[in-house]
Amino acid sequence: MINEEKVILMTKLAAFEKREGRKDNNILSYFRSDYIGFQILKAVIAGTISFFAVLVVYVFYNFETLMADIYKMDFMEMGKSIVTIYLIVIVIYAVLCYILYAYRYSKAKRRLKTYYMNLRKLDNLNSR
């Protein structure tokens, strides 16, 4: 006789393993602080590369204006403003990434907790 509850539970477990299970196991293979820190480090590196790419595009776009005003420019002040803007952008980006990856970690932890609870339930159904 086929136990319908058991089949439904096994189907849910298999679907979870196929979809989110691998990703959640990869996330939870790290400690929370290690996972979030590593993701923030990757985000800061990507943000730095993106910032300087946008800066280069801006310089090339305004090259004629910059060359016309090159003798009037205060390079120290321009450098300070670029560094200030960079730091503001990176700090905001890092905070947003912290929030996002902390949420993803907690969500993965909740999903795996539910998965293991369902595994225990399936084990109880098998032992009957």
Short mmCIF file of N, CA and C in Angstrom, two decimals:
data_model
loop_
_atom_site.label_atom_id
_atom_site.label_comp_id
_atom_site.label_asym_id
_atom_site.label_seq_id
_atom_site.Cartn_x
_atom_site.Cartn_y
_atom_site.Cartn_z
N MET A 1 0.84 -1.18 0.00
CA MET A 1 0.00 0.00 0.00
C MET A 1 0.89 1.25 0.00
N ILE A 2 0.56 2.17 -0.85
CA ILE A 2 1.35 3.40 -0.96
C ILE A 2 0.83 4.41 0.05
N ASN A 3 1.75 4.94 0.83
CA ASN A 3 1.42 5.97 1.80
C ASN A 3 1.50 7.32 1.09
N GLU A 4 0.37 7.97 0.91
CA GLU A 4 0.30 9.21 0.15
C GLU A 4 1.08 10.34 0.81
N GLU A 5 1.01 10.43 2.12
CA GLU A 5 1.74 11.47 2.85
C GLU A 5 3.25 11.31 2.65
N LYS A 6 3.69 10.07 2.64
CA LYS A 6 5.11 9.78 2.47
C LYS A 6 5.58 10.17 1.06
N VAL A 7 4.76 9.89 0.06
CA VAL A 7 5.11 10.23 -1.33
C VAL A 7 5.17 11.75 -1.50
N ILE A 8 4.22 12.46 -0.93
CA ILE A 8 4.21 13.92 -1.02
C ILE A 8 5.45 14.51 -0.35
N LEU A 9 5.80 13.98 0.81
CA LEU A 9 6.96 14.47 1.54
C LEU A 9 8.25 14.17 0.77
N MET A 10 8.35 13.01 0.19
CA MET A 10 9.54 12.65 -0.58
C MET A 10 9.67 13.53 -1.82
N THR A 11 8.55 13.85 -2.44
CA THR A 11 8.56 14.73 -3.61
C THR A 11 9.04 16.13 -3.24
N LYS A 12 8.55 16.65 -2.11
CA LYS A 12 8.99 17.97 -1.64
C LYS A 12 10.48 17.97 -1.35
N LEU A 13 10.96 16.92 -0.71
CA LEU A 13 12.38 16.83 -0.38
C LEU A 13 13.25 16.76 -1.63
N ALA A 14 12.82 15.97 -2.60
CA ALA A 14 13.59 15.83 -3.84
C ALA A 14 13.61 17.15 -4.62
N ALA A 15 12.48 17.85 -4.65
CA ALA A 15 12.42 19.14 -5.34
C ALA A 15 13.32 20.16 -4.67
N PHE A 16 13.34 20.15 -3.36
CA PHE A 16 14.21 21.08 -2.64
C PHE A 16 15.67 20.78 -2.92
N GLU A 17 16.05 19.51 -2.89
CA GLU A 17 17.43 19.12 -3.15
C GLU A 17 17.87 19.54 -4.55
N LYS A 18 16.97 19.44 -5.49
CA LYS A 18 17.31 19.77 -6.87
C LYS A 18 17.43 21.28 -7.08
N ARG A 19 16.57 22.06 -6.44
CA ARG A 19 16.56 23.51 -6.65
C ARG A 19 17.47 24.24 -5.67
N GLU A 20 16.96 24.52 -4.49
CA GLU A 20 17.69 25.36 -3.54
C GLU A 20 18.67 24.60 -2.67
N GLY A 21 18.54 23.32 -2.59
CA GLY A 21 19.34 22.53 -1.65
C GLY A 21 20.83 22.67 -1.84
N ARG A 22 21.30 22.58 -3.06
CA ARG A 22 22.74 22.68 -3.33
C ARG A 22 23.27 24.06 -2.96
N LYS A 23 22.52 25.07 -3.37
CA LYS A 23 22.94 26.45 -3.09
C LYS A 23 22.95 26.71 -1.58
N ASP A 24 21.91 26.24 -0.90
CA ASP A 24 21.84 26.46 0.54
C ASP A 24 22.94 25.71 1.28
N ASN A 25 23.26 24.51 0.82
CA ASN A 25 24.36 23.76 1.44
C ASN A 25 25.69 24.48 1.24
N ASN A 26 25.88 25.06 0.06
CA ASN A 26 27.11 25.82 -0.19
C ASN A 26 27.19 27.05 0.71
N ILE A 27 26.07 27.72 0.88
CA ILE A 27 26.05 28.90 1.74
C ILE A 27 26.34 28.52 3.18
N LEU A 28 25.70 27.47 3.65
CA LEU A 28 25.85 27.09 5.05
C LEU A 28 27.10 26.27 5.32
N SER A 29 27.91 26.04 4.30
CA SER A 29 29.20 25.39 4.56
C SER A 29 30.18 26.37 5.20
N TYR A 30 29.83 27.66 5.21
CA TYR A 30 30.63 28.70 5.86
C TYR A 30 29.96 29.11 7.17
N PHE A 31 30.76 29.67 8.06
CA PHE A 31 30.17 30.34 9.20
C PHE A 31 29.53 31.62 8.69
N ARG A 32 28.58 32.16 9.44
CA ARG A 32 27.84 33.34 8.99
C ARG A 32 28.79 34.50 8.68
N SER A 33 29.68 34.80 9.61
CA SER A 33 30.58 35.94 9.42
C SER A 33 31.54 35.71 8.26
N ASP A 34 32.00 34.47 8.07
CA ASP A 34 32.90 34.17 6.95
C ASP A 34 32.18 34.34 5.62
N TYR A 35 30.96 33.82 5.54
CA TYR A 35 30.19 33.93 4.30
C TYR A 35 29.93 35.39 3.95
N ILE A 36 29.44 36.15 4.92
CA ILE A 36 29.11 37.55 4.66
C ILE A 36 30.37 38.34 4.34
N GLY A 37 31.44 38.11 5.08
CA GLY A 37 32.69 38.82 4.83
C GLY A 37 33.26 38.54 3.46
N PHE A 38 33.23 37.27 3.05
CA PHE A 38 33.75 36.90 1.73
C PHE A 38 32.91 37.54 0.62
N GLN A 39 31.61 37.54 0.78
CA GLN A 39 30.73 38.14 -0.22
C GLN A 39 30.92 39.65 -0.29
N ILE A 40 31.12 40.29 0.85
CA ILE A 40 31.35 41.73 0.87
C ILE A 40 32.69 42.05 0.22
N LEU A 41 33.70 41.23 0.48
CA LEU A 41 35.01 41.43 -0.16
C LEU A 41 34.89 41.34 -1.67
N LYS A 42 34.18 40.34 -2.17
CA LYS A 42 33.97 40.23 -3.61
C LYS A 42 33.21 41.43 -4.15
N ALA A 43 32.21 41.88 -3.41
CA ALA A 43 31.42 43.02 -3.85
C ALA A 43 32.24 44.31 -3.87
N VAL A 44 33.10 44.49 -2.88
CA VAL A 44 33.94 45.70 -2.84
C VAL A 44 34.94 45.68 -4.00
N ILE A 45 35.49 44.54 -4.30
CA ILE A 45 36.41 44.45 -5.44
C ILE A 45 35.68 44.75 -6.74
N ALA A 46 34.50 44.16 -6.91
CA ALA A 46 33.71 44.43 -8.12
C ALA A 46 33.27 45.89 -8.17
N GLY A 47 32.90 46.45 -7.02
CA GLY A 47 32.51 47.86 -6.96
C GLY A 47 33.65 48.79 -7.31
N THR A 48 34.85 48.45 -6.86
CA THR A 48 36.03 49.26 -7.17
C THR A 48 36.32 49.25 -8.66
N ILE A 49 36.28 48.08 -9.24
CA ILE A 49 36.51 47.96 -10.69
C ILE A 49 35.45 48.75 -11.46
N SER A 50 34.20 48.62 -11.03
CA SER A 50 33.11 49.33 -11.70
C SER A 50 33.26 50.85 -11.55
N PHE A 51 33.63 51.29 -10.36
CA PHE A 51 33.79 52.72 -10.12
C PHE A 51 34.85 53.31 -11.05
N PHE A 52 36.00 52.63 -11.12
CA PHE A 52 37.06 53.16 -11.97
C PHE A 52 36.73 53.02 -13.45
N ALA A 53 35.95 52.03 -13.83
CA ALA A 53 35.51 51.93 -15.22
C ALA A 53 34.59 53.11 -15.57
N VAL A 54 33.68 53.44 -14.66
CA VAL A 54 32.79 54.59 -14.88
C VAL A 54 33.60 55.88 -14.90
N LEU A 55 34.60 55.98 -14.04
CA LEU A 55 35.46 57.16 -14.02
C LEU A 55 36.21 57.33 -15.33
N VAL A 56 36.73 56.24 -15.87
CA VAL A 56 37.45 56.29 -17.15
C VAL A 56 36.50 56.70 -18.27
N VAL A 57 35.30 56.16 -18.27
CA VAL A 57 34.32 56.53 -19.30
C VAL A 57 33.98 58.02 -19.18
N TYR A 58 33.82 58.50 -17.94
CA TYR A 58 33.53 59.93 -17.73
C TYR A 58 34.67 60.81 -18.25
N VAL A 59 35.90 60.40 -17.97
CA VAL A 59 37.06 61.18 -18.43
C VAL A 59 37.12 61.19 -19.96
N PHE A 60 36.91 60.04 -20.58
CA PHE A 60 36.93 60.01 -22.05
C PHE A 60 35.79 60.82 -22.65
N TYR A 61 34.62 60.79 -22.01
CA TYR A 61 33.48 61.53 -22.52
C TYR A 61 33.74 63.04 -22.44
N ASN A 62 34.34 63.48 -21.36
CA ASN A 62 34.60 64.92 -21.15
C ASN A 62 36.06 65.28 -21.42
N PHE A 63 36.73 64.53 -22.26
CA PHE A 63 38.16 64.74 -22.50
C PHE A 63 38.47 66.12 -23.06
N GLU A 64 37.66 66.58 -23.97
CA GLU A 64 37.91 67.89 -24.59
C GLU A 64 37.81 69.00 -23.55
N THR A 65 36.79 68.95 -22.71
CA THR A 65 36.61 69.95 -21.66
C THR A 65 37.75 69.89 -20.65
N LEU A 66 38.12 68.67 -20.30
CA LEU A 66 39.21 68.51 -19.34
C LEU A 66 40.53 69.05 -19.89
N MET A 67 40.80 68.80 -21.15
CA MET A 67 42.04 69.29 -21.76
C MET A 67 42.04 70.81 -21.90
N ALA A 68 40.88 71.40 -22.14
CA ALA A 68 40.79 72.86 -22.26
C ALA A 68 41.02 73.54 -20.91
N ASP A 69 40.59 72.88 -19.83
CA ASP A 69 40.69 73.48 -18.49
C ASP A 69 41.82 72.89 -17.66
N ILE A 70 42.76 72.21 -18.28
CA ILE A 70 43.80 71.50 -17.53
C ILE A 70 44.68 72.43 -16.70
N TYR A 71 44.90 73.65 -17.18
CA TYR A 71 45.77 74.57 -16.44
C TYR A 71 45.03 75.27 -15.30
N LYS A 72 43.71 75.23 -15.32
CA LYS A 72 42.91 75.86 -14.28
C LYS A 72 42.53 74.89 -13.16
N MET A 73 42.78 73.60 -13.38
CA MET A 73 42.35 72.58 -12.42
C MET A 73 43.25 72.51 -11.20
N ASP A 74 42.60 72.23 -10.07
CA ASP A 74 43.33 71.94 -8.83
C ASP A 74 43.30 70.42 -8.67
N PHE A 75 44.40 69.78 -9.01
CA PHE A 75 44.43 68.32 -9.05
C PHE A 75 44.29 67.69 -7.65
N MET A 76 44.80 68.36 -6.63
CA MET A 76 44.66 67.84 -5.27
C MET A 76 43.19 67.84 -4.85
N GLU A 77 42.51 68.91 -5.15
CA GLU A 77 41.08 69.00 -4.81
C GLU A 77 40.27 67.99 -5.61
N MET A 78 40.58 67.83 -6.89
CA MET A 78 39.88 66.86 -7.73
C MET A 78 40.15 65.44 -7.22
N GLY A 79 41.38 65.16 -6.85
CA GLY A 79 41.72 63.84 -6.31
C GLY A 79 40.99 63.55 -5.01
N LYS A 80 40.91 64.56 -4.13
CA LYS A 80 40.18 64.40 -2.86
C LYS A 80 38.70 64.14 -3.12
N SER A 81 38.12 64.86 -4.07
CA SER A 81 36.70 64.66 -4.35
C SER A 81 36.43 63.28 -4.95
N ILE A 82 37.34 62.81 -5.80
CA ILE A 82 37.18 61.48 -6.39
C ILE A 82 37.28 60.41 -5.30
N VAL A 83 38.26 60.56 -4.42
CA VAL A 83 38.42 59.59 -3.33
C VAL A 83 37.21 59.63 -2.39
N THR A 84 36.71 60.81 -2.10
CA THR A 84 35.53 60.94 -1.23
C THR A 84 34.32 60.28 -1.86
N ILE A 85 34.09 60.56 -3.13
CA ILE A 85 32.95 59.93 -3.82
C ILE A 85 33.12 58.41 -3.86
N TYR A 86 34.35 57.95 -4.12
CA TYR A 86 34.62 56.51 -4.14
C TYR A 86 34.30 55.88 -2.79
N LEU A 87 34.78 56.49 -1.72
CA LEU A 87 34.54 55.92 -0.39
C LEU A 87 33.05 55.91 -0.04
N ILE A 88 32.34 56.96 -0.39
CA ILE A 88 30.90 57.00 -0.12
C ILE A 88 30.19 55.89 -0.89
N VAL A 89 30.51 55.74 -2.16
CA VAL A 89 29.87 54.71 -2.99
C VAL A 89 30.18 53.32 -2.45
N ILE A 90 31.44 53.06 -2.11
CA ILE A 90 31.83 51.73 -1.64
C ILE A 90 31.21 51.42 -0.28
N VAL A 91 31.17 52.38 0.61
CA VAL A 91 30.57 52.14 1.92
C VAL A 91 29.08 51.83 1.79
N ILE A 92 28.38 52.61 0.99
CA ILE A 92 26.95 52.35 0.78
C ILE A 92 26.75 50.98 0.14
N TYR A 93 27.56 50.66 -0.84
CA TYR A 93 27.47 49.37 -1.53
C TYR A 93 27.77 48.22 -0.57
N ALA A 94 28.77 48.38 0.29
CA ALA A 94 29.13 47.34 1.25
C ALA A 94 28.01 47.13 2.28
N VAL A 95 27.40 48.21 2.73
CA VAL A 95 26.29 48.08 3.69
C VAL A 95 25.11 47.36 3.04
N LEU A 96 24.78 47.73 1.81
CA LEU A 96 23.69 47.05 1.11
C LEU A 96 24.01 45.57 0.90
N CYS A 97 25.24 45.27 0.57
CA CYS A 97 25.65 43.87 0.39
C CYS A 97 25.59 43.11 1.70
N TYR A 98 25.97 43.76 2.80
CA TYR A 98 25.88 43.11 4.11
C TYR A 98 24.44 42.73 4.41
N ILE A 99 23.53 43.65 4.19
CA ILE A 99 22.11 43.39 4.44
C ILE A 99 21.62 42.25 3.56
N LEU A 100 21.96 42.29 2.28
CA LEU A 100 21.51 41.27 1.34
C LEU A 100 22.05 39.89 1.71
N TYR A 101 23.35 39.79 1.98
CA TYR A 101 23.94 38.48 2.24
C TYR A 101 23.59 37.95 3.63
N ALA A 102 23.35 38.83 4.59
CA ALA A 102 22.86 38.37 5.89
C ALA A 102 21.46 37.80 5.73
N TYR A 103 20.64 38.44 4.92
CA TYR A 103 19.29 37.94 4.66
C TYR A 103 19.35 36.59 3.94
N ARG A 104 20.21 36.48 2.91
CA ARG A 104 20.33 35.21 2.19
C ARG A 104 20.80 34.09 3.10
N TYR A 105 21.73 34.38 4.01
CA TYR A 105 22.23 33.35 4.92
C TYR A 105 21.13 32.89 5.86
N SER A 106 20.39 33.82 6.42
CA SER A 106 19.32 33.44 7.35
C SER A 106 18.20 32.69 6.63
N LYS A 107 17.91 33.11 5.40
CA LYS A 107 16.88 32.42 4.62
C LYS A 107 17.31 30.99 4.29
N ALA A 108 18.57 30.80 3.92
CA ALA A 108 19.09 29.46 3.63
C ALA A 108 19.06 28.60 4.88
N LYS A 109 19.38 29.20 6.01
CA LYS A 109 19.37 28.46 7.27
C LYS A 109 17.95 28.00 7.62
N ARG A 110 16.98 28.88 7.41
CA ARG A 110 15.58 28.50 7.67
C ARG A 110 15.12 27.40 6.74
N ARG A 111 15.48 27.51 5.45
CA ARG A 111 15.07 26.47 4.49
C ARG A 111 15.69 25.12 4.83
N LEU A 112 16.96 25.11 5.20
CA LEU A 112 17.60 23.84 5.56
C LEU A 112 17.05 23.28 6.86
N LYS A 113 16.68 24.15 7.77
CA LYS A 113 16.06 23.69 9.02
C LYS A 113 14.73 22.99 8.71
N THR A 114 13.95 23.58 7.82
CA THR A 114 12.69 22.96 7.40
C THR A 114 12.95 21.65 6.67
N TYR A 115 13.98 21.62 5.85
CA TYR A 115 14.35 20.40 5.11
C TYR A 115 14.71 19.28 6.08
N TYR A 116 15.53 19.58 7.07
CA TYR A 116 15.91 18.55 8.03
C TYR A 116 14.74 18.11 8.89
N MET A 117 13.83 19.04 9.19
CA MET A 117 12.63 18.67 9.93
C MET A 117 11.77 17.71 9.10
N ASN A 118 11.67 17.98 7.81
CA ASN A 118 10.91 17.09 6.93
C ASN A 118 11.61 15.73 6.78
N LEU A 119 12.93 15.72 6.80
CA LEU A 119 13.66 14.45 6.76
C LEU A 119 13.38 13.62 8.01
N ARG A 120 13.35 14.27 9.16
CA ARG A 120 13.01 13.55 10.39
C ARG A 120 11.59 13.01 10.33
N LYS A 121 10.68 13.82 9.77
CA LYS A 121 9.30 13.38 9.64
C LYS A 121 9.21 12.16 8.72
N LEU A 122 9.97 12.18 7.64
CA LEU A 122 9.99 11.04 6.72
C LEU A 122 10.59 9.81 7.40
N ASP A 123 11.62 10.02 8.19
CA ASP A 123 12.21 8.90 8.92
C ASP A 123 11.21 8.30 9.91
N ASN A 124 10.43 9.16 10.54
CA ASN A 124 9.39 8.66 11.47
C ASN A 124 8.32 7.88 10.70
N LEU A 125 7.98 8.34 9.51
CA LEU A 125 6.99 7.62 8.69
C LEU A 125 7.54 6.28 8.25
N ASN A 126 8.83 6.21 7.95
CA ASN A 126 9.45 4.95 7.54
C ASN A 126 9.56 3.96 8.68
N SER A 127 9.73 4.44 9.90
CA SER A 127 9.91 3.54 11.02
C SER A 127 8.61 2.95 11.52
N ARG A 128 7.50 3.46 11.05
CA ARG A 128 6.20 2.90 11.48
C ARG A 128 5.94 1.57 10.85
#
